[in-house]
Amino acid sequence: DANRYISAIPSSSRESTHVFEFTLAQTVTSLRDIEFLWEGYADQCVQMELYVWDNVASNWCDLDAGFGLNRYAANFAGNRDETLSAHITTNFASFVDASNKVTFLLYADRSAQRSFHDHVAVRTVHM
């Protein structure tokens, strides 16, 4: 697919990370849901993990009070396209910074394989 982003293979590390930052047009007080979406896959069934940045804790999280390594909000391992999705429905102030930005990370455990990114998005639902 010519429209997908294909990551480079990192040469010095055993992992691949992609950080996505979005500026929301709406204020936090008008939100009911923030959904993070990623569609794609990685070669040889490499597990892809989606983490969300918690501004208060200054750490990547699973949106359920878990922080750090292997505390992902969604994951997938396979050789076909899949959609990873995570929702913020409470405590928006922890995840939306003063500039109205939200950030999520896509992590792949092995660097010798490429990852294929078809679609990345943040969707919001208002009250």
Coordinates of N, CA, C and O in Angstrom, one line a residue:
D1 N 0.9 -1.2 0.0 CA 0.0 0.0 0.0 C 0.9 1.2 0.0 O 1.6 1.5 0.9
A2 N 0.8 2.0 -1.0 CA 1.7 3.2 -1.2 C 1.3 4.3 -0.2 O 2.1 5.2 0.0
N3 N 0.2 4.3 0.4 CA -0.3 5.3 1.3 C 0.1 5.1 2.8 O -0.1 5.9 3.6
R4 N 0.7 3.9 3.1 CA 1.1 3.7 4.5 C 2.5 4.1 4.8 O 3.3 4.2 3.9
Y5 N 2.7 4.4 6.0 CA 4.1 4.8 6.4 C 4.8 3.5 6.9 O 4.2 2.7 7.7
I6 N 6.0 3.2 6.4 CA 6.7 2.0 6.7 C 7.9 2.5 7.5 O 8.7 3.3 7.0
S7 N 8.0 2.0 8.7 CA 9.1 2.5 9.6 C 10.5 2.0 9.1 O 10.6 0.9 8.5
A8 N 11.5 2.7 9.4 CA 12.9 2.3 9.2 C 13.2 1.2 10.2 O 12.6 1.2 11.3
I9 N 14.1 0.4 10.0 CA 14.6 -0.6 11.0 C 15.7 0.1 11.8 O 16.7 0.4 11.3
P10 N 15.4 0.2 13.1 CA 16.5 0.9 13.9 C 17.7 0.0 14.0 O 17.7 -1.2 14.0
S11 N 18.9 0.7 13.9 CA 20.1 0.0 13.8 C 20.8 -0.2 15.1 O 21.7 -1.1 15.3
S12 N 20.5 0.6 16.1 CA 21.2 0.5 17.4 C 20.4 0.1 18.6 O 20.9 0.1 19.7
S13 N 19.2 -0.3 18.4 CA 18.3 -0.6 19.6 C 17.6 -1.9 19.3 O 17.5 -2.4 18.2
R14 N 16.9 -2.4 20.4 CA 16.1 -3.6 20.2 C 14.6 -3.2 20.3 O 13.8 -4.0 20.5
E15 N 14.3 -1.9 20.0 CA 12.9 -1.5 20.0 C 12.7 -0.4 19.0 O 13.6 0.2 18.6
S16 N 11.4 -0.2 18.7 CA 11.0 0.8 17.8 C 9.9 1.6 18.5 O 8.9 1.0 19.0
T17 N 10.0 2.9 18.5 CA 8.9 3.7 19.1 C 8.5 4.8 18.1 O 9.3 5.3 17.3
H18 N 7.2 5.1 18.1 CA 6.6 6.2 17.3 C 5.7 7.0 18.2 O 4.8 6.4 18.9
V19 N 6.0 8.3 18.3 CA 5.2 9.1 19.2 C 4.3 10.0 18.3 O 4.7 10.6 17.4
F20 N 3.0 10.1 18.7 CA 2.0 10.8 18.0 C 1.4 11.9 18.9 O 0.9 11.5 20.0
E21 N 1.5 13.1 18.5 CA 0.9 14.2 19.3 C -0.2 14.9 18.5 O 0.0 15.3 17.4
F22 N -1.3 15.1 19.2 CA -2.4 15.8 18.6 C -2.9 17.0 19.4 O -2.9 16.9 20.6
T23 N -3.3 18.1 18.7 CA -3.8 19.2 19.4 C -5.4 19.1 19.2 O -5.8 19.1 18.1
L24 N -6.1 19.1 20.3 CA -7.5 19.1 20.3 C -8.1 20.4 20.1 O -7.6 21.4 20.6
A25 N -9.1 20.5 19.3 CA -9.8 21.8 19.0 C -10.8 22.2 20.1 O -11.1 23.3 20.2
Q26 N -11.2 21.2 20.9 CA -12.2 21.4 21.9 C -11.5 21.5 23.3 O -10.4 21.1 23.5
T27 N -12.2 22.2 24.2 CA -11.8 22.3 25.5 C -12.1 21.0 26.3 O -13.0 20.3 26.0
V28 N -11.3 20.8 27.3 CA -11.5 19.5 28.1 C -12.9 19.5 28.7 O -13.5 18.4 28.8
T29 N -13.4 20.6 29.1 CA -14.7 20.6 29.8 C -15.8 20.2 28.9 O -16.9 19.8 29.4
S30 N -15.7 20.2 27.6 CA -16.7 19.8 26.7 C -16.6 18.4 26.2 O -17.4 17.9 25.4
L31 N -15.6 17.6 26.7 CA -15.4 16.3 26.2 C -16.1 15.2 27.0 O -16.2 15.3 28.3
R32 N -16.5 14.2 26.3 CA -17.0 13.0 27.0 C -16.1 11.8 26.7 O -16.1 10.8 27.5
D33 N -15.4 11.8 25.6 CA -14.5 10.7 25.2 C -13.4 11.1 24.3 O -13.7 11.9 23.4
I34 N -12.2 10.6 24.5 CA -11.1 10.8 23.6 C -10.7 9.4 23.2 O -10.4 8.6 24.1
E35 N -10.7 9.1 21.9 CA -10.3 7.8 21.4 C -9.0 7.9 20.6 O -8.9 8.7 19.7
F36 N -8.1 7.1 20.9 CA -6.8 7.0 20.2 C -6.9 5.8 19.3 O -7.3 4.7 19.7
L37 N -6.6 5.9 18.0 CA -6.6 4.9 17.0 C -5.3 4.7 16.3 O -4.7 5.7 15.9
W38 N -4.9 3.5 16.1 CA -3.8 3.1 15.2 C -4.2 1.9 14.4 O -4.7 0.9 15.0
E39 N -3.9 1.9 13.1 CA -4.2 0.7 12.3 C -2.9 0.4 11.6 O -2.2 1.2 11.0
G40 N -2.5 -0.9 11.7 CA -1.3 -1.4 11.0 C -0.9 -2.7 11.6 O -1.7 -3.4 12.1
Y41 N 0.4 -3.0 11.4 CA 1.0 -4.3 11.9 C 2.5 -4.2 11.8 O 3.0 -3.2 11.3
A42 N 3.2 -5.2 12.3 CA 4.6 -5.3 12.2 C 5.0 -6.7 11.6 O 4.3 -7.6 11.8
D43 N 6.2 -6.7 10.9 CA 6.6 -8.0 10.3 C 6.8 -9.0 11.4 O 7.1 -8.7 12.6
Q44 N 6.7 -10.3 11.0 CA 6.9 -11.4 11.8 C 6.2 -11.4 13.2 O 6.7 -11.8 14.2
C45 N 5.0 -11.0 13.2 CA 4.1 -11.0 14.4 C 4.7 -10.2 15.6 O 4.4 -10.6 16.7
V46 N 5.4 -9.2 15.3 CA 6.0 -8.4 16.4 C 4.8 -7.7 17.1 O 3.9 -7.2 16.5
Q47 N 4.8 -7.8 18.4 CA 3.7 -7.2 19.2 C 3.9 -5.6 19.1 O 4.9 -5.1 19.4
M48 N 2.7 -5.0 18.8 CA 2.6 -3.5 18.8 C 1.8 -3.1 20.0 O 0.8 -3.7 20.3
E49 N 2.3 -2.2 20.8 CA 1.7 -1.7 22.0 C 1.4 -0.2 22.0 O 2.3 0.5 21.6
L50 N 0.2 0.1 22.4 CA -0.2 1.5 22.4 C -0.2 2.0 23.9 O -0.9 1.4 24.7
Y51 N 0.5 3.1 24.2 CA 0.6 3.7 25.5 C 0.1 5.2 25.3 O 0.3 5.8 24.3
V52 N -0.5 5.7 26.4 CA -0.9 7.1 26.4 C -0.1 7.8 27.5 O 0.2 7.3 28.6
W53 N 0.3 9.1 27.2 CA 1.1 9.9 28.1 C 0.2 10.5 29.2 O -0.8 11.2 28.9
D54 N 0.6 10.3 30.4 CA -0.1 10.9 31.6 C 0.7 12.1 32.0 O 1.9 11.9 32.5
N55 N 0.2 13.3 31.8 CA 1.0 14.5 32.2 C 1.2 14.7 33.6 O 2.2 15.2 34.1
V56 N 0.3 14.2 34.5 CA 0.4 14.3 35.9 C 1.5 13.4 36.4 O 2.4 13.8 37.2
A57 N 1.5 12.2 36.0 CA 2.5 11.2 36.4 C 3.8 11.3 35.7 O 4.8 10.6 36.0
S58 N 3.8 12.0 34.5 CA 5.0 12.1 33.7 C 5.5 10.7 33.2 O 6.7 10.4 33.4
N59 N 4.5 9.9 32.8 CA 4.9 8.5 32.4 C 3.9 8.0 31.4 O 2.7 8.5 31.3
W60 N 4.3 7.0 30.6 CA 3.4 6.3 29.7 C 2.5 5.4 30.5 O 3.0 4.7 31.4
C61 N 1.2 5.2 30.1 CA 0.3 4.4 30.9 C -0.7 3.6 30.1 O -0.8 3.8 28.9
D62 N -1.4 2.8 30.8 CA -2.5 1.9 30.2 C -3.9 2.5 30.4 O -4.8 1.8 30.1
L63 N -4.0 3.7 30.9 CA -5.3 4.4 31.2 C -6.1 3.7 32.3 O -7.2 4.0 32.6
D64 N -5.4 2.8 33.0 CA -6.1 2.1 34.1 C -5.2 2.1 35.4 O -5.1 1.1 36.0
A65 N -4.5 3.2 35.6 CA -3.6 3.4 36.8 C -2.3 2.5 36.7 O -1.6 2.4 37.7
G66 N -2.0 2.0 35.5 CA -0.8 1.2 35.4 C 0.2 2.0 34.6 O -0.1 2.6 33.6
F67 N 1.5 2.1 35.0 CA 2.5 2.9 34.4 C 3.7 2.0 34.0 O 4.1 1.1 34.7
G68 N 4.4 2.5 32.9 CA 5.7 1.9 32.5 C 5.6 0.7 31.6 O 4.5 0.4 31.0
L69 N 6.6 -0.1 31.6 CA 6.8 -1.2 30.7 C 5.7 -2.2 30.8 O 5.3 -2.6 31.9
N70 N 5.1 -2.7 29.7 CA 4.1 -3.6 29.6 C 2.8 -3.2 30.2 O 1.9 -4.1 30.5
R71 N 2.6 -1.9 30.5 CA 1.3 -1.4 31.0 C 0.7 -0.6 29.9 O 0.4 0.6 30.0
Y72 N 0.4 -1.3 28.8 CA -0.2 -0.7 27.6 C -1.7 -0.6 27.6 O -2.3 -1.4 28.3
A73 N -2.2 0.3 26.8 CA -3.7 0.5 26.8 C -4.3 -0.5 25.7 O -5.5 -0.8 25.8
A74 N -3.5 -0.9 24.8 CA -4.0 -1.9 23.7 C -2.7 -2.5 23.1 O -1.7 -1.9 23.1
N75 N -2.9 -3.7 22.6 CA -1.8 -4.4 21.9 C -2.3 -5.4 20.9 O -3.4 -5.8 20.9
F76 N -1.4 -5.7 20.0 CA -1.7 -6.7 18.9 C -0.4 -7.2 18.3 O 0.6 -6.5 18.2
A77 N -0.4 -8.5 18.0 CA 0.7 -9.2 17.3 C 0.1 -10.0 16.2 O -0.7 -10.9 16.4
G78 N 0.5 -9.7 15.0 CA 0.0 -10.5 13.8 C 0.6 -9.9 12.5 O 1.2 -8.9 12.5
N79 N 0.4 -10.7 11.5 CA 0.9 -10.3 10.1 C -0.2 -9.8 9.2 O -0.2 -10.1 8.0
R80 N -1.2 -9.1 9.8 CA -2.3 -8.5 9.0 C -2.6 -7.2 9.8 O -2.3 -7.0 10.9
D81 N -3.3 -6.3 9.0 CA -3.7 -5.1 9.6 C -4.7 -5.3 10.8 O -5.5 -6.2 10.7
E82 N -4.5 -4.5 11.8 CA -5.4 -4.6 13.0 C -5.5 -3.1 13.5 O -4.6 -2.3 13.3
T83 N -6.6 -2.9 14.2 CA -6.8 -1.5 14.8 C -6.6 -1.6 16.3 O -7.2 -2.5 17.0
L84 N -5.7 -0.8 16.8 CA -5.6 -0.6 18.3 C -6.4 0.6 18.7 O -6.3 1.6 18.0
S85 N -7.1 0.5 19.8 CA -8.0 1.6 20.2 C -7.9 1.7 21.7 O -7.9 0.7 22.4
A86 N -7.9 2.9 22.2 CA -8.0 3.2 23.7 C -8.8 4.4 23.9 O -8.8 5.4 23.1
H87 N -9.6 4.4 25.0 CA -10.5 5.5 25.3 C -10.2 6.2 26.6 O -10.0 5.5 27.6
I88 N -10.2 7.5 26.6 CA -10.2 8.3 27.9 C -11.6 8.8 28.1 O -12.2 9.5 27.2
T89 N -12.2 8.4 29.2 CA -13.6 8.8 29.5 C -13.7 9.6 30.8 O -14.8 10.1 31.1
T90 N -12.6 9.6 31.5 CA -12.6 10.4 32.8 C -11.2 11.0 33.0 O -10.3 10.6 32.3
N91 N -11.1 11.9 33.9 CA -9.8 12.5 34.3 C -9.0 13.0 33.1 O -7.8 12.8 33.0
F92 N -9.7 13.8 32.3 CA -9.1 14.3 31.1 C -7.9 15.2 31.4 O -7.0 15.2 30.6
A93 N -8.0 15.9 32.5 CA -6.9 16.8 32.8 C -5.5 16.1 32.9 O -4.5 16.7 32.8
S94 N -5.5 14.8 33.3 CA -4.3 14.1 33.4 C -3.6 13.8 32.0 O -2.4 13.6 31.9
F95 N -4.4 13.8 31.0 CA -4.0 13.4 29.6 C -3.9 14.5 28.6 O -3.3 14.4 27.6
V96 N -4.6 15.6 28.9 CA -4.6 16.8 28.0 C -3.8 17.9 28.6 O -4.1 18.3 29.7
D97 N -2.7 18.4 28.0 CA -1.9 19.3 28.6 C -2.4 20.8 28.4 O -3.5 21.0 27.9
A98 N -1.7 21.7 29.0 CA -2.2 23.1 29.0 C -2.3 23.7 27.5 O -3.1 24.6 27.3
S99 N -1.7 23.1 26.6 CA -1.8 23.5 25.2 C -2.9 22.7 24.4 O -2.9 22.8 23.2
N100 N -3.6 21.9 25.1 CA -4.7 21.1 24.6 C -4.2 20.0 23.7 O -4.8 19.5 22.8
K101 N -3.0 19.5 24.1 CA -2.4 18.4 23.3 C -2.5 17.0 24.1 O -2.4 17.0 25.3
V102 N -2.7 16.0 23.3 CA -2.7 14.6 23.8 C -1.6 13.9 23.1 O -1.3 14.2 21.9
T103 N -1.0 12.9 23.7 CA 0.1 12.2 23.1 C 0.0 10.7 23.4 O -0.3 10.3 24.5
F104 N 0.2 9.9 22.3 CA 0.3 8.5 22.5 C 1.5 7.9 21.8 O 2.1 8.6 20.9
L105 N 1.9 6.7 22.2 CA 3.1 6.1 21.7 C 2.8 4.7 21.2 O 2.0 4.0 21.8
L106 N 3.4 4.3 20.1 CA 3.3 3.0 19.6 C 4.6 2.4 19.7 O 5.6 2.9 19.2
Y107 N 4.7 1.2 20.4 CA 6.0 0.6 20.7 C 6.0 -0.8 20.1 O 5.0 -1.6 20.1
A108 N 7.2 -1.2 19.5 CA 7.4 -2.5 19.0 C 8.7 -3.1 19.7 O 9.7 -2.4 19.8
D109 N 8.5 -4.3 20.2 CA 9.6 -4.9 21.0 C 10.9 -5.2 20.3 O 11.9 -5.3 20.9
R110 N 10.8 -5.6 19.0 CA 12.0 -6.0 18.3 C 12.3 -5.1 17.1 O 11.4 -4.7 16.4
S111 N 13.5 -4.7 17.0 CA 13.9 -3.7 16.0 C 14.2 -4.3 14.6 O 14.3 -3.5 13.6
A112 N 14.4 -5.5 14.5 CA 14.9 -6.1 13.2 C 13.7 -6.2 12.2 O 13.9 -6.6 11.1
Q113 N 12.5 -5.9 12.6 CA 11.4 -5.9 11.7 C 10.8 -4.5 11.6 O 10.9 -3.7 12.5
R114 N 10.2 -4.3 10.4 CA 9.5 -3.0 10.2 C 8.1 -3.0 10.7 O 7.5 -4.1 10.8
S115 N 7.6 -1.8 11.0 CA 6.2 -1.7 11.3 C 5.5 -0.9 10.2 O 6.1 0.0 9.6
F116 N 4.2 -1.2 10.0 CA 3.5 -0.6 8.9 C 2.3 0.2 9.5 O 1.5 -0.4 10.2
H117 N 2.2 1.5 9.2 CA 1.3 2.3 9.8 C 0.3 2.8 8.7 O 0.6 3.6 7.9
D118 N -1.0 2.3 8.8 CA -2.0 2.7 7.8 C -2.8 3.9 8.2 O -3.1 4.7 7.4
H119 N -3.1 4.0 9.5 CA -4.0 5.1 9.9 C -3.7 5.4 11.4 O -3.6 4.5 12.2
V120 N -3.6 6.7 11.7 CA -3.4 7.2 13.1 C -4.4 8.3 13.3 O -4.5 9.2 12.4
A121 N -5.1 8.3 14.4 CA -6.1 9.3 14.6 C -6.5 9.5 16.1 O -6.2 8.6 16.9
V122 N -7.0 10.6 16.4 CA -7.6 10.9 17.7 C -9.0 11.4 17.4 O -9.1 12.3 16.6
R123 N -10.0 10.8 18.0 CA -11.4 11.2 17.8 C -11.9 11.6 19.1 O -11.6 11.1 20.2
T124 N -12.8 12.7 19.1 CA -13.4 13.1 20.3 C -14.9 13.1 20.3 O -15.5 13.3 19.2
V125 N -15.5 12.9 21.4 CA -17.0 12.9 21.5 C -17.3 14.0 22.6 O -16.7 14.0 23.6
H126 N -18.2 14.8 22.3 CA -18.6 16.0 23.1 C -19.9 15.7 23.9 O -20.7 14.9 23.4
M127 N -20.0 16.4 25.0 CA -21.3 16.3 25.7 C -22.4 17.0 25.0 O -22.3 17.7 24.1

